[in-house]
mmCIF file with all atom_site columns, C-alpha atoms and ligand atoms in Angstrom:
data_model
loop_
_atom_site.group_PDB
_atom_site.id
_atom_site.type_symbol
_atom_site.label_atom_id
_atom_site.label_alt_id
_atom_site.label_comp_id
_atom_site.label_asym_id
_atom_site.label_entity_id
_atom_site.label_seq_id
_atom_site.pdbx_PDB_ins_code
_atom_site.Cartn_x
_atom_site.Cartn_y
_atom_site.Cartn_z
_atom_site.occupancy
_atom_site.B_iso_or_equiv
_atom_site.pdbx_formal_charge
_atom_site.auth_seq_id
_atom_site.auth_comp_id
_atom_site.auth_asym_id
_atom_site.auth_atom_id
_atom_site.pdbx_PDB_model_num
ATOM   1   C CA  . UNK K 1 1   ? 0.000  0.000   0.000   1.00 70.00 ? 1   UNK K CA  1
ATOM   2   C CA  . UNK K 1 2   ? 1.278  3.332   -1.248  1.00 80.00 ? 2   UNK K CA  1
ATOM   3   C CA  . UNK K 1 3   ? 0.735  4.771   2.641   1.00 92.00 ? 3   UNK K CA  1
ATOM   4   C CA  . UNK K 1 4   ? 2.721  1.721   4.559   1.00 94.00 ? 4   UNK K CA  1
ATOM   5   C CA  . UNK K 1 5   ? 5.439  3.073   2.205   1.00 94.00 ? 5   UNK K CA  1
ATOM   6   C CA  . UNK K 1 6   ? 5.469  6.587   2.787   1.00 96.00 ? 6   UNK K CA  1
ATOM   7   C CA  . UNK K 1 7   ? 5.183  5.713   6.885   1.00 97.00 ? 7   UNK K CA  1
ATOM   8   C CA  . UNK K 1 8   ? 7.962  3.206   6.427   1.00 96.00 ? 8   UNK K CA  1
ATOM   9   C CA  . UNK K 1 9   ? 10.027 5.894   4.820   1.00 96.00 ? 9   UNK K CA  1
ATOM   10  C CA  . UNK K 1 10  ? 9.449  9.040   7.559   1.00 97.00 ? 10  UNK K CA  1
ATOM   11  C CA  . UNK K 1 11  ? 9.953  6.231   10.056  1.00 97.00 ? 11  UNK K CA  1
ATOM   12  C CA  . UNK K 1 12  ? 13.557 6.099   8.579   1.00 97.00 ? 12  UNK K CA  1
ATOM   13  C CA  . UNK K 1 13  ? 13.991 9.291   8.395   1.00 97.00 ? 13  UNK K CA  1
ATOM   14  C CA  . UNK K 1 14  ? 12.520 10.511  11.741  1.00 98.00 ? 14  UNK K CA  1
ATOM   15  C CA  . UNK K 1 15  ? 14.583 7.743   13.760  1.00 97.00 ? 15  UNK K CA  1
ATOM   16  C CA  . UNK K 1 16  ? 17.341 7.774   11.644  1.00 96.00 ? 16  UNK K CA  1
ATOM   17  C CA  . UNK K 1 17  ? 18.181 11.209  10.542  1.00 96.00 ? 17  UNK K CA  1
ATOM   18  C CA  . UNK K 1 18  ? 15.971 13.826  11.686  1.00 97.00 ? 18  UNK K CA  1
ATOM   19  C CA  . UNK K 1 19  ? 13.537 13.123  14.896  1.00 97.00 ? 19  UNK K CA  1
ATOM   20  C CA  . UNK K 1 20  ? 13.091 17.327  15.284  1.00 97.00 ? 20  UNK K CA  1
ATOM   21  C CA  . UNK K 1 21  ? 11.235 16.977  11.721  1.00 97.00 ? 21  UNK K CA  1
ATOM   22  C CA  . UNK K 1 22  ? 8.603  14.706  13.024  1.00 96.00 ? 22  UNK K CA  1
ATOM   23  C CA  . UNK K 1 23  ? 8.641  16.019  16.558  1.00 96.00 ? 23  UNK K CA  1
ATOM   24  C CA  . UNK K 1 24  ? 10.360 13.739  18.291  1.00 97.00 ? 24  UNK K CA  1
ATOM   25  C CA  . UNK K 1 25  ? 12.758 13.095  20.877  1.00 95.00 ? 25  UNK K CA  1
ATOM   26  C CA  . UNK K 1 26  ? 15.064 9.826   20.699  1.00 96.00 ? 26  UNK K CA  1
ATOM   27  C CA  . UNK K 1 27  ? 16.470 8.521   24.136  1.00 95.00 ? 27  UNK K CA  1
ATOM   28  C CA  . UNK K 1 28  ? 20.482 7.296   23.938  1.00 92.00 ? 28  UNK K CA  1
ATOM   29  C CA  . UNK K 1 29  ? 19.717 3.948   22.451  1.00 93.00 ? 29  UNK K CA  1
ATOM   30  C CA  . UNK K 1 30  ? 17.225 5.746   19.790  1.00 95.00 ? 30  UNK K CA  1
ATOM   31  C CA  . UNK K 1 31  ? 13.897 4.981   20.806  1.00 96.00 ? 31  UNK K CA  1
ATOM   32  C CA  . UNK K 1 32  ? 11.255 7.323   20.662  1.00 97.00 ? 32  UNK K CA  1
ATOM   33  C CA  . UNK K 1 33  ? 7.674  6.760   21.969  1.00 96.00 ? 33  UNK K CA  1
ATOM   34  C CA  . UNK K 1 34  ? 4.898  4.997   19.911  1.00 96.00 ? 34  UNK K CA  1
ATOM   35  C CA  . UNK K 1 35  ? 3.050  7.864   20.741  1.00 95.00 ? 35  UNK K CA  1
ATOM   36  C CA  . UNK K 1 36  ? 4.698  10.733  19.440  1.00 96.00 ? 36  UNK K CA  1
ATOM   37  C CA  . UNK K 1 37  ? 4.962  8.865   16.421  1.00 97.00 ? 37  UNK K CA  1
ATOM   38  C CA  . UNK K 1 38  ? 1.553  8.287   15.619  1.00 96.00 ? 38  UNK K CA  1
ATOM   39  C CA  . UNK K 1 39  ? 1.145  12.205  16.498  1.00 96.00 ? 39  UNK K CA  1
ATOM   40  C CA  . UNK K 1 40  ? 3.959  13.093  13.718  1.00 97.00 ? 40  UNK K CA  1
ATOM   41  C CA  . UNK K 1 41  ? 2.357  10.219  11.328  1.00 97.00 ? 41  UNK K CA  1
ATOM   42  C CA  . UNK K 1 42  ? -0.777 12.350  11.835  1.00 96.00 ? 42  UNK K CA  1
ATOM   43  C CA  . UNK K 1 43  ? 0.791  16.119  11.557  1.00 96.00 ? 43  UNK K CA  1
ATOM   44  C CA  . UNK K 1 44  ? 2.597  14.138  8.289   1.00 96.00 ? 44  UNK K CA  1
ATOM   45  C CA  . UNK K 1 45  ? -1.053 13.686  7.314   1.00 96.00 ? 45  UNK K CA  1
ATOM   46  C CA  . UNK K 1 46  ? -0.208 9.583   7.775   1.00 96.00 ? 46  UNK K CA  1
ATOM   47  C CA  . UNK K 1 47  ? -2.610 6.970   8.844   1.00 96.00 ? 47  UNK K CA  1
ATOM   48  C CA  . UNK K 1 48  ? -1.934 6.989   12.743  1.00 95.00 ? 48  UNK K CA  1
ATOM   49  C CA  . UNK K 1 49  ? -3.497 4.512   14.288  1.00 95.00 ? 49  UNK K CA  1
ATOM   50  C CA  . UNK K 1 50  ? -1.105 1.861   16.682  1.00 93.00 ? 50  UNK K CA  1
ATOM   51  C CA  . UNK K 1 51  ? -2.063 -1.228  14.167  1.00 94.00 ? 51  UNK K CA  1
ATOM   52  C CA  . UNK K 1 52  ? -1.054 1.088   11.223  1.00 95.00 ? 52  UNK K CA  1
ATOM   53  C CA  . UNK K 1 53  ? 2.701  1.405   12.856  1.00 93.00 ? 53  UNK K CA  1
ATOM   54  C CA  . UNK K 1 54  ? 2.411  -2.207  13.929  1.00 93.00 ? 54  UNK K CA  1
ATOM   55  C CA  . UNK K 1 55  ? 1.777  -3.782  10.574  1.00 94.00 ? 55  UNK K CA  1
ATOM   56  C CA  . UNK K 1 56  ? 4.173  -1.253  8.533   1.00 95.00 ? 56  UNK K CA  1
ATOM   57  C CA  . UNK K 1 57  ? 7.050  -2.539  11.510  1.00 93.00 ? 57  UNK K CA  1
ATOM   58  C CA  . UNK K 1 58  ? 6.257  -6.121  10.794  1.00 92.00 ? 58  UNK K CA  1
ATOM   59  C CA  . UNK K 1 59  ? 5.827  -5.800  6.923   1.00 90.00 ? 59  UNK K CA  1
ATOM   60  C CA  . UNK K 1 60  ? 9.191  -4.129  6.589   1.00 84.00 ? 60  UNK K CA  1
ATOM   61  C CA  . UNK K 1 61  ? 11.370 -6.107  4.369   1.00 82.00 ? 61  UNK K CA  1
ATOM   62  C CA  . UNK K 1 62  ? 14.249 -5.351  5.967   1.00 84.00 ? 62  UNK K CA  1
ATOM   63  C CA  . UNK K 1 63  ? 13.351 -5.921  9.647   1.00 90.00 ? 63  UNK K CA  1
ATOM   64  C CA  . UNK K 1 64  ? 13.996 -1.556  9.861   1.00 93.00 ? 64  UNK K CA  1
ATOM   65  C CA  . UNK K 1 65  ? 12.361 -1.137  13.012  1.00 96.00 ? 65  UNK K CA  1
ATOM   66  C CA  . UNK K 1 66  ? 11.799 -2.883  15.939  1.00 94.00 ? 66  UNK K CA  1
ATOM   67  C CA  . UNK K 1 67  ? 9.290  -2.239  18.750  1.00 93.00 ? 67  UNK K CA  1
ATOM   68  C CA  . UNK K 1 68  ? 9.848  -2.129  22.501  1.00 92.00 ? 68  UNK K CA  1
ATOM   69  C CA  . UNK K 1 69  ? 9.017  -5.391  24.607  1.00 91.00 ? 69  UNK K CA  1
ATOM   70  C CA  . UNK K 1 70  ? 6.272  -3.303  26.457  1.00 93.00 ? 70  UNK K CA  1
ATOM   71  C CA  . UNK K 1 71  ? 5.140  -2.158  22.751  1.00 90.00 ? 71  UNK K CA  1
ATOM   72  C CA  . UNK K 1 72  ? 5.383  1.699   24.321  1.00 94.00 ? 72  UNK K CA  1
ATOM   73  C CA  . UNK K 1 73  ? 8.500  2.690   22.453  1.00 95.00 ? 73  UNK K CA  1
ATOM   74  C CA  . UNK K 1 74  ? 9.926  2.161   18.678  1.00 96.00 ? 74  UNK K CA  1
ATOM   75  C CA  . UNK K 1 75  ? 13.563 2.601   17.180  1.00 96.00 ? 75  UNK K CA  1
ATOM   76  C CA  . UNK K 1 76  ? 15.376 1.818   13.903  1.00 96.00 ? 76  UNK K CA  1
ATOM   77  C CA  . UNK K 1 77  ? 17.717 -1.390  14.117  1.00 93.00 ? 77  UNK K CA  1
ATOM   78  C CA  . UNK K 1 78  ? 20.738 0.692   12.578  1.00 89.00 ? 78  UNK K CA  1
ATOM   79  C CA  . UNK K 1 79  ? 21.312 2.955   9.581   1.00 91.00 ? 79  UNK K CA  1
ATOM   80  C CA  . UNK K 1 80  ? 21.497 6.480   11.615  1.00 93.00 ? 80  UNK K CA  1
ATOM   81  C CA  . UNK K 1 81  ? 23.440 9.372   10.984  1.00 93.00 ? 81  UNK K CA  1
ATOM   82  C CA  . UNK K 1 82  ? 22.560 10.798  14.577  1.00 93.00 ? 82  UNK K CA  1
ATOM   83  C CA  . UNK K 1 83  ? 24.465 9.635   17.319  1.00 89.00 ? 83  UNK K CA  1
ATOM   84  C CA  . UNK K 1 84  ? 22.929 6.696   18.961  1.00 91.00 ? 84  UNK K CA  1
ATOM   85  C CA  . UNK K 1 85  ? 24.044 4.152   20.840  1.00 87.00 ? 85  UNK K CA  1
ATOM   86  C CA  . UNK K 1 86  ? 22.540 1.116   19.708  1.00 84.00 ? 86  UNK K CA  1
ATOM   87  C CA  . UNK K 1 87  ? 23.939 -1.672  22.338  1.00 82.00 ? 87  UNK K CA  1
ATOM   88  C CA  . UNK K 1 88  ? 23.609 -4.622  19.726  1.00 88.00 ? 88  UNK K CA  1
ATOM   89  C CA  . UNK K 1 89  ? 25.980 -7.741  21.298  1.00 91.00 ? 89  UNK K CA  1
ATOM   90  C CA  . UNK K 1 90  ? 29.217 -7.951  20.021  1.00 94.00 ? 90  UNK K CA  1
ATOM   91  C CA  . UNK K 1 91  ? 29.397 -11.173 18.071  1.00 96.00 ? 91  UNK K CA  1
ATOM   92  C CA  . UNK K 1 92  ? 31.927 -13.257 15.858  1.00 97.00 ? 92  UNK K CA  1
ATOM   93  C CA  . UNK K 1 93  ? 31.396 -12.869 12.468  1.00 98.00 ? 93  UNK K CA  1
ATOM   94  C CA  . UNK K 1 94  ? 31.374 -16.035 10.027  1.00 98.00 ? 94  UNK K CA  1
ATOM   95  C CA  . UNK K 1 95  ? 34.288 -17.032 7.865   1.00 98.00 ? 95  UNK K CA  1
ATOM   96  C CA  . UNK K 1 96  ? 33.119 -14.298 5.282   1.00 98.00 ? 96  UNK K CA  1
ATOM   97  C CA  . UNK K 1 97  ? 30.793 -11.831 4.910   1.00 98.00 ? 97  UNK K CA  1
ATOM   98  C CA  . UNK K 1 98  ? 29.781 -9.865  1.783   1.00 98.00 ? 98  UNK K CA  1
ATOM   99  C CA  . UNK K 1 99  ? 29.167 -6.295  0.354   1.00 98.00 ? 99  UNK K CA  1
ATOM   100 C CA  . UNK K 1 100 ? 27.131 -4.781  -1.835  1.00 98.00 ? 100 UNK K CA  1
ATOM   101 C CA  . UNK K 1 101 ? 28.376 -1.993  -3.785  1.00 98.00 ? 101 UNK K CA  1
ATOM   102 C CA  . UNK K 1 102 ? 28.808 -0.288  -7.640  1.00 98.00 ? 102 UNK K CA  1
ATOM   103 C CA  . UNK K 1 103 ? 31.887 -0.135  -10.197 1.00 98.00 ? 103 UNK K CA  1
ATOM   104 C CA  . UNK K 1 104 ? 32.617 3.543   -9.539  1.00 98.00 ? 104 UNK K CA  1
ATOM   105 C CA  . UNK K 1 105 ? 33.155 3.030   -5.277  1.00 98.00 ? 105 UNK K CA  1
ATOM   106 C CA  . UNK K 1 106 ? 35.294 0.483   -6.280  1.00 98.00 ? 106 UNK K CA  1
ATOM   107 C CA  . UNK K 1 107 ? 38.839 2.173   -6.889  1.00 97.00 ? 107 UNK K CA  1
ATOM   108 C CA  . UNK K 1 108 ? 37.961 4.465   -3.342  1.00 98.00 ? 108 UNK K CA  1
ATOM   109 C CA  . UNK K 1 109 ? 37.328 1.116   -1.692  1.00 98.00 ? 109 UNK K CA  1
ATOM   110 C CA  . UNK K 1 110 ? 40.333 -1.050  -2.805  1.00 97.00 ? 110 UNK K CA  1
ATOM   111 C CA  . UNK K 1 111 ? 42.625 1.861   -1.812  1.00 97.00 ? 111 UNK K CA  1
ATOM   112 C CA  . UNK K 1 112 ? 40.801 2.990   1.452   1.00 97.00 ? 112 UNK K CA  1
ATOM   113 C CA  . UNK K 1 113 ? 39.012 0.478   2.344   1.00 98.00 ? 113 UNK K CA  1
ATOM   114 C CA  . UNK K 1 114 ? 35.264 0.079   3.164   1.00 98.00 ? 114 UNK K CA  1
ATOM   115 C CA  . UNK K 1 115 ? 34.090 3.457   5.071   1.00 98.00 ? 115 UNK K CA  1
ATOM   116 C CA  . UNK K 1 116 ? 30.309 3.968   6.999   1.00 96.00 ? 116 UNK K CA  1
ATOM   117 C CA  . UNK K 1 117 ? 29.774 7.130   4.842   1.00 96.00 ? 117 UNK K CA  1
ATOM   118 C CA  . UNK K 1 118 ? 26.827 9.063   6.202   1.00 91.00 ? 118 UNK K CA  1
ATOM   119 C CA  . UNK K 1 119 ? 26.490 5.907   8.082   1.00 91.00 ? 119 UNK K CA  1
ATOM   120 C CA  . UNK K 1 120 ? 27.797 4.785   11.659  1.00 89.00 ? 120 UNK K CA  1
ATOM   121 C CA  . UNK K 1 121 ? 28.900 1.765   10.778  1.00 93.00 ? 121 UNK K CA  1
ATOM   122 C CA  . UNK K 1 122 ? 30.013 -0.053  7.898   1.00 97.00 ? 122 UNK K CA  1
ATOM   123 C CA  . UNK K 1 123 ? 26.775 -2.129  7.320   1.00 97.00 ? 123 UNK K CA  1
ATOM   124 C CA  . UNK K 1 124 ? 28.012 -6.155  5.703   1.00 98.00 ? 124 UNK K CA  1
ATOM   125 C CA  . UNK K 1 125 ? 25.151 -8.840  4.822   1.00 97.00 ? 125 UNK K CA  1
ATOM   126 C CA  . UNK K 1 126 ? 25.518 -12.503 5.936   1.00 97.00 ? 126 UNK K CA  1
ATOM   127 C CA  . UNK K 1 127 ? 25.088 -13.811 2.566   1.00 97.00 ? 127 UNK K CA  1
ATOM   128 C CA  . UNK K 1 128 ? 26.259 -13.001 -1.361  1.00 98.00 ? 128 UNK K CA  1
ATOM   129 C CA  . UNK K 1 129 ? 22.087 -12.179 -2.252  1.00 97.00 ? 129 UNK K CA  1
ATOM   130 C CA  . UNK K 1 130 ? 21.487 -10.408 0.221   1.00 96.00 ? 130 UNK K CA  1
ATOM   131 C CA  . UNK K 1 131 ? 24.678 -7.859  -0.814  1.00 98.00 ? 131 UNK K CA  1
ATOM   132 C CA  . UNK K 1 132 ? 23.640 -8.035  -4.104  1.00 98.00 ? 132 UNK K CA  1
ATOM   133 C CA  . UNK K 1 133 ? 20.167 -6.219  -3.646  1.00 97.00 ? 133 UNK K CA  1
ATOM   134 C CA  . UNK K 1 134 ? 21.829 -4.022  -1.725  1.00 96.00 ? 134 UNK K CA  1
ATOM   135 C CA  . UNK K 1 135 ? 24.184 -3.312  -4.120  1.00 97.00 ? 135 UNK K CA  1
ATOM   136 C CA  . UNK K 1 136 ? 21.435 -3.050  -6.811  1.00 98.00 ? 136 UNK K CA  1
ATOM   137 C CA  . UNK K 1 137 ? 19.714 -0.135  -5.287  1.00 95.00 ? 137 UNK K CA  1
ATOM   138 C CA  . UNK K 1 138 ? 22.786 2.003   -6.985  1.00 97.00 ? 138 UNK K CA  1
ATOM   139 C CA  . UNK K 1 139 ? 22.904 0.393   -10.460 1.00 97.00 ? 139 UNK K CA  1
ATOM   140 C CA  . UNK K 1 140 ? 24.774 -2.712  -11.440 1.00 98.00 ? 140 UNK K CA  1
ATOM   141 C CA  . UNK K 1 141 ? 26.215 -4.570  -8.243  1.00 98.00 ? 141 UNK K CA  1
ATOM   142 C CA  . UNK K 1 142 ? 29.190 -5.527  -7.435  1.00 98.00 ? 142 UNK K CA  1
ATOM   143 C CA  . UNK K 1 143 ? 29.986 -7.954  -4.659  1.00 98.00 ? 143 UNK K CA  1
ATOM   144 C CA  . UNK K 1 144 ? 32.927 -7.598  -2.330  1.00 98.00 ? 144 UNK K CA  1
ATOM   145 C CA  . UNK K 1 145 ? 33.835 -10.914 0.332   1.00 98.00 ? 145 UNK K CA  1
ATOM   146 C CA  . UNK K 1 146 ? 35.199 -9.685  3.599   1.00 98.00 ? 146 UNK K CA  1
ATOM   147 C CA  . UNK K 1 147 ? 37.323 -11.851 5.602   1.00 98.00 ? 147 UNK K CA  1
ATOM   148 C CA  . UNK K 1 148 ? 35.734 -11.131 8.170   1.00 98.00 ? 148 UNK K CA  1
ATOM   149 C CA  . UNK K 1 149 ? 37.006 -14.443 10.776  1.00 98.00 ? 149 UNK K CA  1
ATOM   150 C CA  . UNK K 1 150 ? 40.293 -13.259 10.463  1.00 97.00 ? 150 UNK K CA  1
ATOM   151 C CA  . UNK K 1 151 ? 39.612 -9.636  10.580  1.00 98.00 ? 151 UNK K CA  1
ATOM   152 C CA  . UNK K 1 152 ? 37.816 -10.793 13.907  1.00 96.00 ? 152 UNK K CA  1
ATOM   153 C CA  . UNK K 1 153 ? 40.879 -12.659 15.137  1.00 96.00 ? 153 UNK K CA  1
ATOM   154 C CA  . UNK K 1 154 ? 42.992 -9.856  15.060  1.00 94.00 ? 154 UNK K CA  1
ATOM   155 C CA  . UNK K 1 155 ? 40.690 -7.993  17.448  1.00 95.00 ? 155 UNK K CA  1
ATOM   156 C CA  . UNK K 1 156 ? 38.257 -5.799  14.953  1.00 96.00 ? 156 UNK K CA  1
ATOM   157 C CA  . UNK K 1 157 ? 34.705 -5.517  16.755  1.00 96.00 ? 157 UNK K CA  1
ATOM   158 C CA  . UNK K 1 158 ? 31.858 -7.048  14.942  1.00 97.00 ? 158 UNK K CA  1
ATOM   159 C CA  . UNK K 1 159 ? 28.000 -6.347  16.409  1.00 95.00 ? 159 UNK K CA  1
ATOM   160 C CA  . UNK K 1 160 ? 24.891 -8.361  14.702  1.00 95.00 ? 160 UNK K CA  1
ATOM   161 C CA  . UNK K 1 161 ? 22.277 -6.297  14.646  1.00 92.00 ? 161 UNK K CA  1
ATOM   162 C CA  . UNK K 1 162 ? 18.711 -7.594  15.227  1.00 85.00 ? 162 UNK K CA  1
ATOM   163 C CA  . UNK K 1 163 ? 17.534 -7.832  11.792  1.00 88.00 ? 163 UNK K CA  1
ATOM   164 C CA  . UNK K 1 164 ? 21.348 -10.280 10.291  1.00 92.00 ? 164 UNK K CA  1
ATOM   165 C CA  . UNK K 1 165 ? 22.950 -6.954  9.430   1.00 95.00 ? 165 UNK K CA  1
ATOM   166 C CA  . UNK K 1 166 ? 26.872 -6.848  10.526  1.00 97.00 ? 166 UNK K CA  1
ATOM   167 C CA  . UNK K 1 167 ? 28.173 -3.635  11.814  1.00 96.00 ? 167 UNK K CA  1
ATOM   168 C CA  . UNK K 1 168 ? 31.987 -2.619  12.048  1.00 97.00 ? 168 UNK K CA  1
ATOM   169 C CA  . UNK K 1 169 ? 33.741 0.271   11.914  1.00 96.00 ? 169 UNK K CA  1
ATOM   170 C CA  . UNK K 1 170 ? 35.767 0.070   8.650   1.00 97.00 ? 170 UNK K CA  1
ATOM   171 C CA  . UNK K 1 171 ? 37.297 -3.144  6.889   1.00 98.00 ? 171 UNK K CA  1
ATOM   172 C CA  . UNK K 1 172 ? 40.883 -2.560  5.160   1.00 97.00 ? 172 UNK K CA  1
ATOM   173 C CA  . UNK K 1 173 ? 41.255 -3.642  1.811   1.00 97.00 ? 173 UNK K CA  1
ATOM   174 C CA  . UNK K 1 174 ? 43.574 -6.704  2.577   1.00 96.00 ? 174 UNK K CA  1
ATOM   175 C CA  . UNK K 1 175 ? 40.397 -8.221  3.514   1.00 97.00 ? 175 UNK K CA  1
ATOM   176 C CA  . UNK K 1 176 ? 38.301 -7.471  0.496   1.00 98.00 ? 176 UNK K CA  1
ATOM   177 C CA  . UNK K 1 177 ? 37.915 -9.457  -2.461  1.00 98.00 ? 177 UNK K CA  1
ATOM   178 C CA  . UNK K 1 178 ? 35.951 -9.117  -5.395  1.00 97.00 ? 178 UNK K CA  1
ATOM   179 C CA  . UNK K 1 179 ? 33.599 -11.818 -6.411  1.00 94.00 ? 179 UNK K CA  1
HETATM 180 C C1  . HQG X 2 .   ? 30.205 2.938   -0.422  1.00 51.67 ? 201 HQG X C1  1
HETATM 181 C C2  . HQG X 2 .   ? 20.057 -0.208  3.247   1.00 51.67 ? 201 HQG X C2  1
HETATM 182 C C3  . HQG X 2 .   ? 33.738 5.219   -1.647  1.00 51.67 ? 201 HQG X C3  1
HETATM 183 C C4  . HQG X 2 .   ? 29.442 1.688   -0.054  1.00 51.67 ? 201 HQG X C4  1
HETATM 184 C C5  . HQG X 2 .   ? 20.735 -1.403  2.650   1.00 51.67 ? 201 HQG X C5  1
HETATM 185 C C6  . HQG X 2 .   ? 28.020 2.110   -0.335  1.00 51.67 ? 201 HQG X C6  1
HETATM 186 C C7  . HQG X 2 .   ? 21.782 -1.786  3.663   1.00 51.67 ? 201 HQG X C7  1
HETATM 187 C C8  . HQG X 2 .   ? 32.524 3.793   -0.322  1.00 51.67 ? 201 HQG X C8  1
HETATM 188 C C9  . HQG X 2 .   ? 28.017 3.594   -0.003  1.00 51.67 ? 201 HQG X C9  1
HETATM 189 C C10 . HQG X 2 .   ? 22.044 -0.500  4.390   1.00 51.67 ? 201 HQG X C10 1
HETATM 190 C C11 . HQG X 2 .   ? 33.634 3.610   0.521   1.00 51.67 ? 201 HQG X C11 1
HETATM 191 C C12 . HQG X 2 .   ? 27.392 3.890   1.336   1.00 51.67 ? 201 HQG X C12 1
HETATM 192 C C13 . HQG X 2 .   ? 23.435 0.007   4.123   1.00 51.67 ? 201 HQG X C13 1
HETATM 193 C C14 . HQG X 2 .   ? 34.831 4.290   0.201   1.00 51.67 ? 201 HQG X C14 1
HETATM 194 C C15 . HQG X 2 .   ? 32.017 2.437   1.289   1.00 51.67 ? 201 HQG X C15 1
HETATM 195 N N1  . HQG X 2 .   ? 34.826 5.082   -0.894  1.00 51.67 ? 201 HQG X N1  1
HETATM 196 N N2  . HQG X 2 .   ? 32.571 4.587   -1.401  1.00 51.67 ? 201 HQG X N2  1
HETATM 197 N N3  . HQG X 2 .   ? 35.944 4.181   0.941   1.00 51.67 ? 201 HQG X N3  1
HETATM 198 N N4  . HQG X 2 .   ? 33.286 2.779   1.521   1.00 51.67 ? 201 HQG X N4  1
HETATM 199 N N5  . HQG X 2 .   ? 31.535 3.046   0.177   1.00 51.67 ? 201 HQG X N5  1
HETATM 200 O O1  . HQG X 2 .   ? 23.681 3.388   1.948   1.00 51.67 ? 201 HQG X O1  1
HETATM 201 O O2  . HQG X 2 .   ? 26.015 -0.560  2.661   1.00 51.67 ? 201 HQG X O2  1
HETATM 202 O O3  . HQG X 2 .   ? 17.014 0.357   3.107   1.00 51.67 ? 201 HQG X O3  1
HETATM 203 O O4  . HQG X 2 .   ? 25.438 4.181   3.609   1.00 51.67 ? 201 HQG X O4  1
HETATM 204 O O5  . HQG X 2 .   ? 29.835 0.591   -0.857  1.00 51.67 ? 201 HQG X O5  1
HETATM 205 O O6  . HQG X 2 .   ? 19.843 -2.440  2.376   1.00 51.67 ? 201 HQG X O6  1
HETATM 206 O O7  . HQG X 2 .   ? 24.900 0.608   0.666   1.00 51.67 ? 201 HQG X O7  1
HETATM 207 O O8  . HQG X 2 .   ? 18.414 1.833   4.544   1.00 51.67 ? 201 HQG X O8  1
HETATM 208 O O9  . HQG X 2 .   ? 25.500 1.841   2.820   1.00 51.67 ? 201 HQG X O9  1
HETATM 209 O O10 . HQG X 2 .   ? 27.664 1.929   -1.671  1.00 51.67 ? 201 HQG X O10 1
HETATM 210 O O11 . HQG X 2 .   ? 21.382 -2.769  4.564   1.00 51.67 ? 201 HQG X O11 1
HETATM 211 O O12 . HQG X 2 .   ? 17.185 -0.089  5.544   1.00 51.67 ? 201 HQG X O12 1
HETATM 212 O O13 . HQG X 2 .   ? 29.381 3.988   0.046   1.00 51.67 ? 201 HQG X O13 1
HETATM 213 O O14 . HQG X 2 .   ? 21.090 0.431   3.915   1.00 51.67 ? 201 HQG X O14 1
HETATM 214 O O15 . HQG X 2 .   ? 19.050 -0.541  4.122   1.00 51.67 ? 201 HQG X O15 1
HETATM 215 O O16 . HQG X 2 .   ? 25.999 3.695   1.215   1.00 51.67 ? 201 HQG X O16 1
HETATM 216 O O17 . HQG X 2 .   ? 23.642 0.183   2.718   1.00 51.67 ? 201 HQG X O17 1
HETATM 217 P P1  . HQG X 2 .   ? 25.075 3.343   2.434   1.00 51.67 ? 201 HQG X P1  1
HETATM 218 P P2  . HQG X 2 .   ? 25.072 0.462   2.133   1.00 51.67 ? 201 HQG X P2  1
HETATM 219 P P3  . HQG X 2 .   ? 17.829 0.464   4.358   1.00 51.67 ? 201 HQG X P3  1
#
């Protein structure tokens, strides 16, 4: 439905980028109350009812959001460009994991390695699909495998976030091969 999209996308924005623009206020971990977000889903002219923030957080393909265990507050699972702490467990990574990107990053990454950008963290999908639709949403993809095991072993920090996505602050191009 055309509206689940344009709530999923000020959800993103709102608890990602910009919580002043939808009135909001995000505690250190980045939650913000259900509450004010149906009130900014209705100032946004949004449906606004609980269900319709329910079933747009449980139809996200990505697993964006997540929801509070007392259902009273709502936060994305990473992707900010605010500062927020987002306490996901530090976890070891498998043998490889992969990255989806396009042609023209590619001489910036194989020199500098892979940066978060806008981003906090470098963001690295468990599998090659996955990386490849992420790739895709720039143009043709091209899939990078990260060593990650052995970047692991020699102390980088890895964090799963709840939704399979990998988080780590950069990966130097001795562990990046293209696939
Ligand atoms: C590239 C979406 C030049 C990097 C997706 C990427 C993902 C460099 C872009 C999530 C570079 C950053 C994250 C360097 C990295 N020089 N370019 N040194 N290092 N890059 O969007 O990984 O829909 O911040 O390859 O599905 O594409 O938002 O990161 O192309 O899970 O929920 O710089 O965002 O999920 O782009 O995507 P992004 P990403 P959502």
């Amino acid at each position: 439905m055309a509206d689940d999209r344009q709530i999923s996308k000020s959800l993103s924005y709102w608890l990602r980028h910009n919580p002043t623009a939808g009135n909001l206020t995000l505690d250190p971990s980045g939650w913000a109350e259900c509450v004010a977000i149906l009130d900014a889903l209705f100032a946004a002219k949004l449906p606004h009812e609980h269900s319709d923030l329910l079933r747009v957080v449980e139809g996200s393909d990505k697993n964006r959001f997540e929801i509070s265990a007392d259902g009273s507050l709502i936060r994305a699972r990473q992707g900010h460009s605010i500062a927020v702490d987002l306490d996901w467990p530090r976890a070891t990574p498998p043998e490889f994991l992969f990255h989806g990107t396009v042609e023209r990053f590619l001489q910036a990454i194989l020199s500098e390695g892979l940066k978060p950008m806008a981003r906090h963290h470098v963001h690295l999908s468990p599998d090659e699909n996955t990386a490849k639709i992420v790739g895709a949403r720039r143009g043709k993809p091209v899939i990078l495998r990260i060593a990650a095991d052995a970047l692991s072993q020699a102390g980088k920090e890895f964090r799963l976030a709840g939704n399979g996505v990998w988080l780590t602050d950069h990966v130097p191009p001795s562990h990046i091969e293209r696939l």
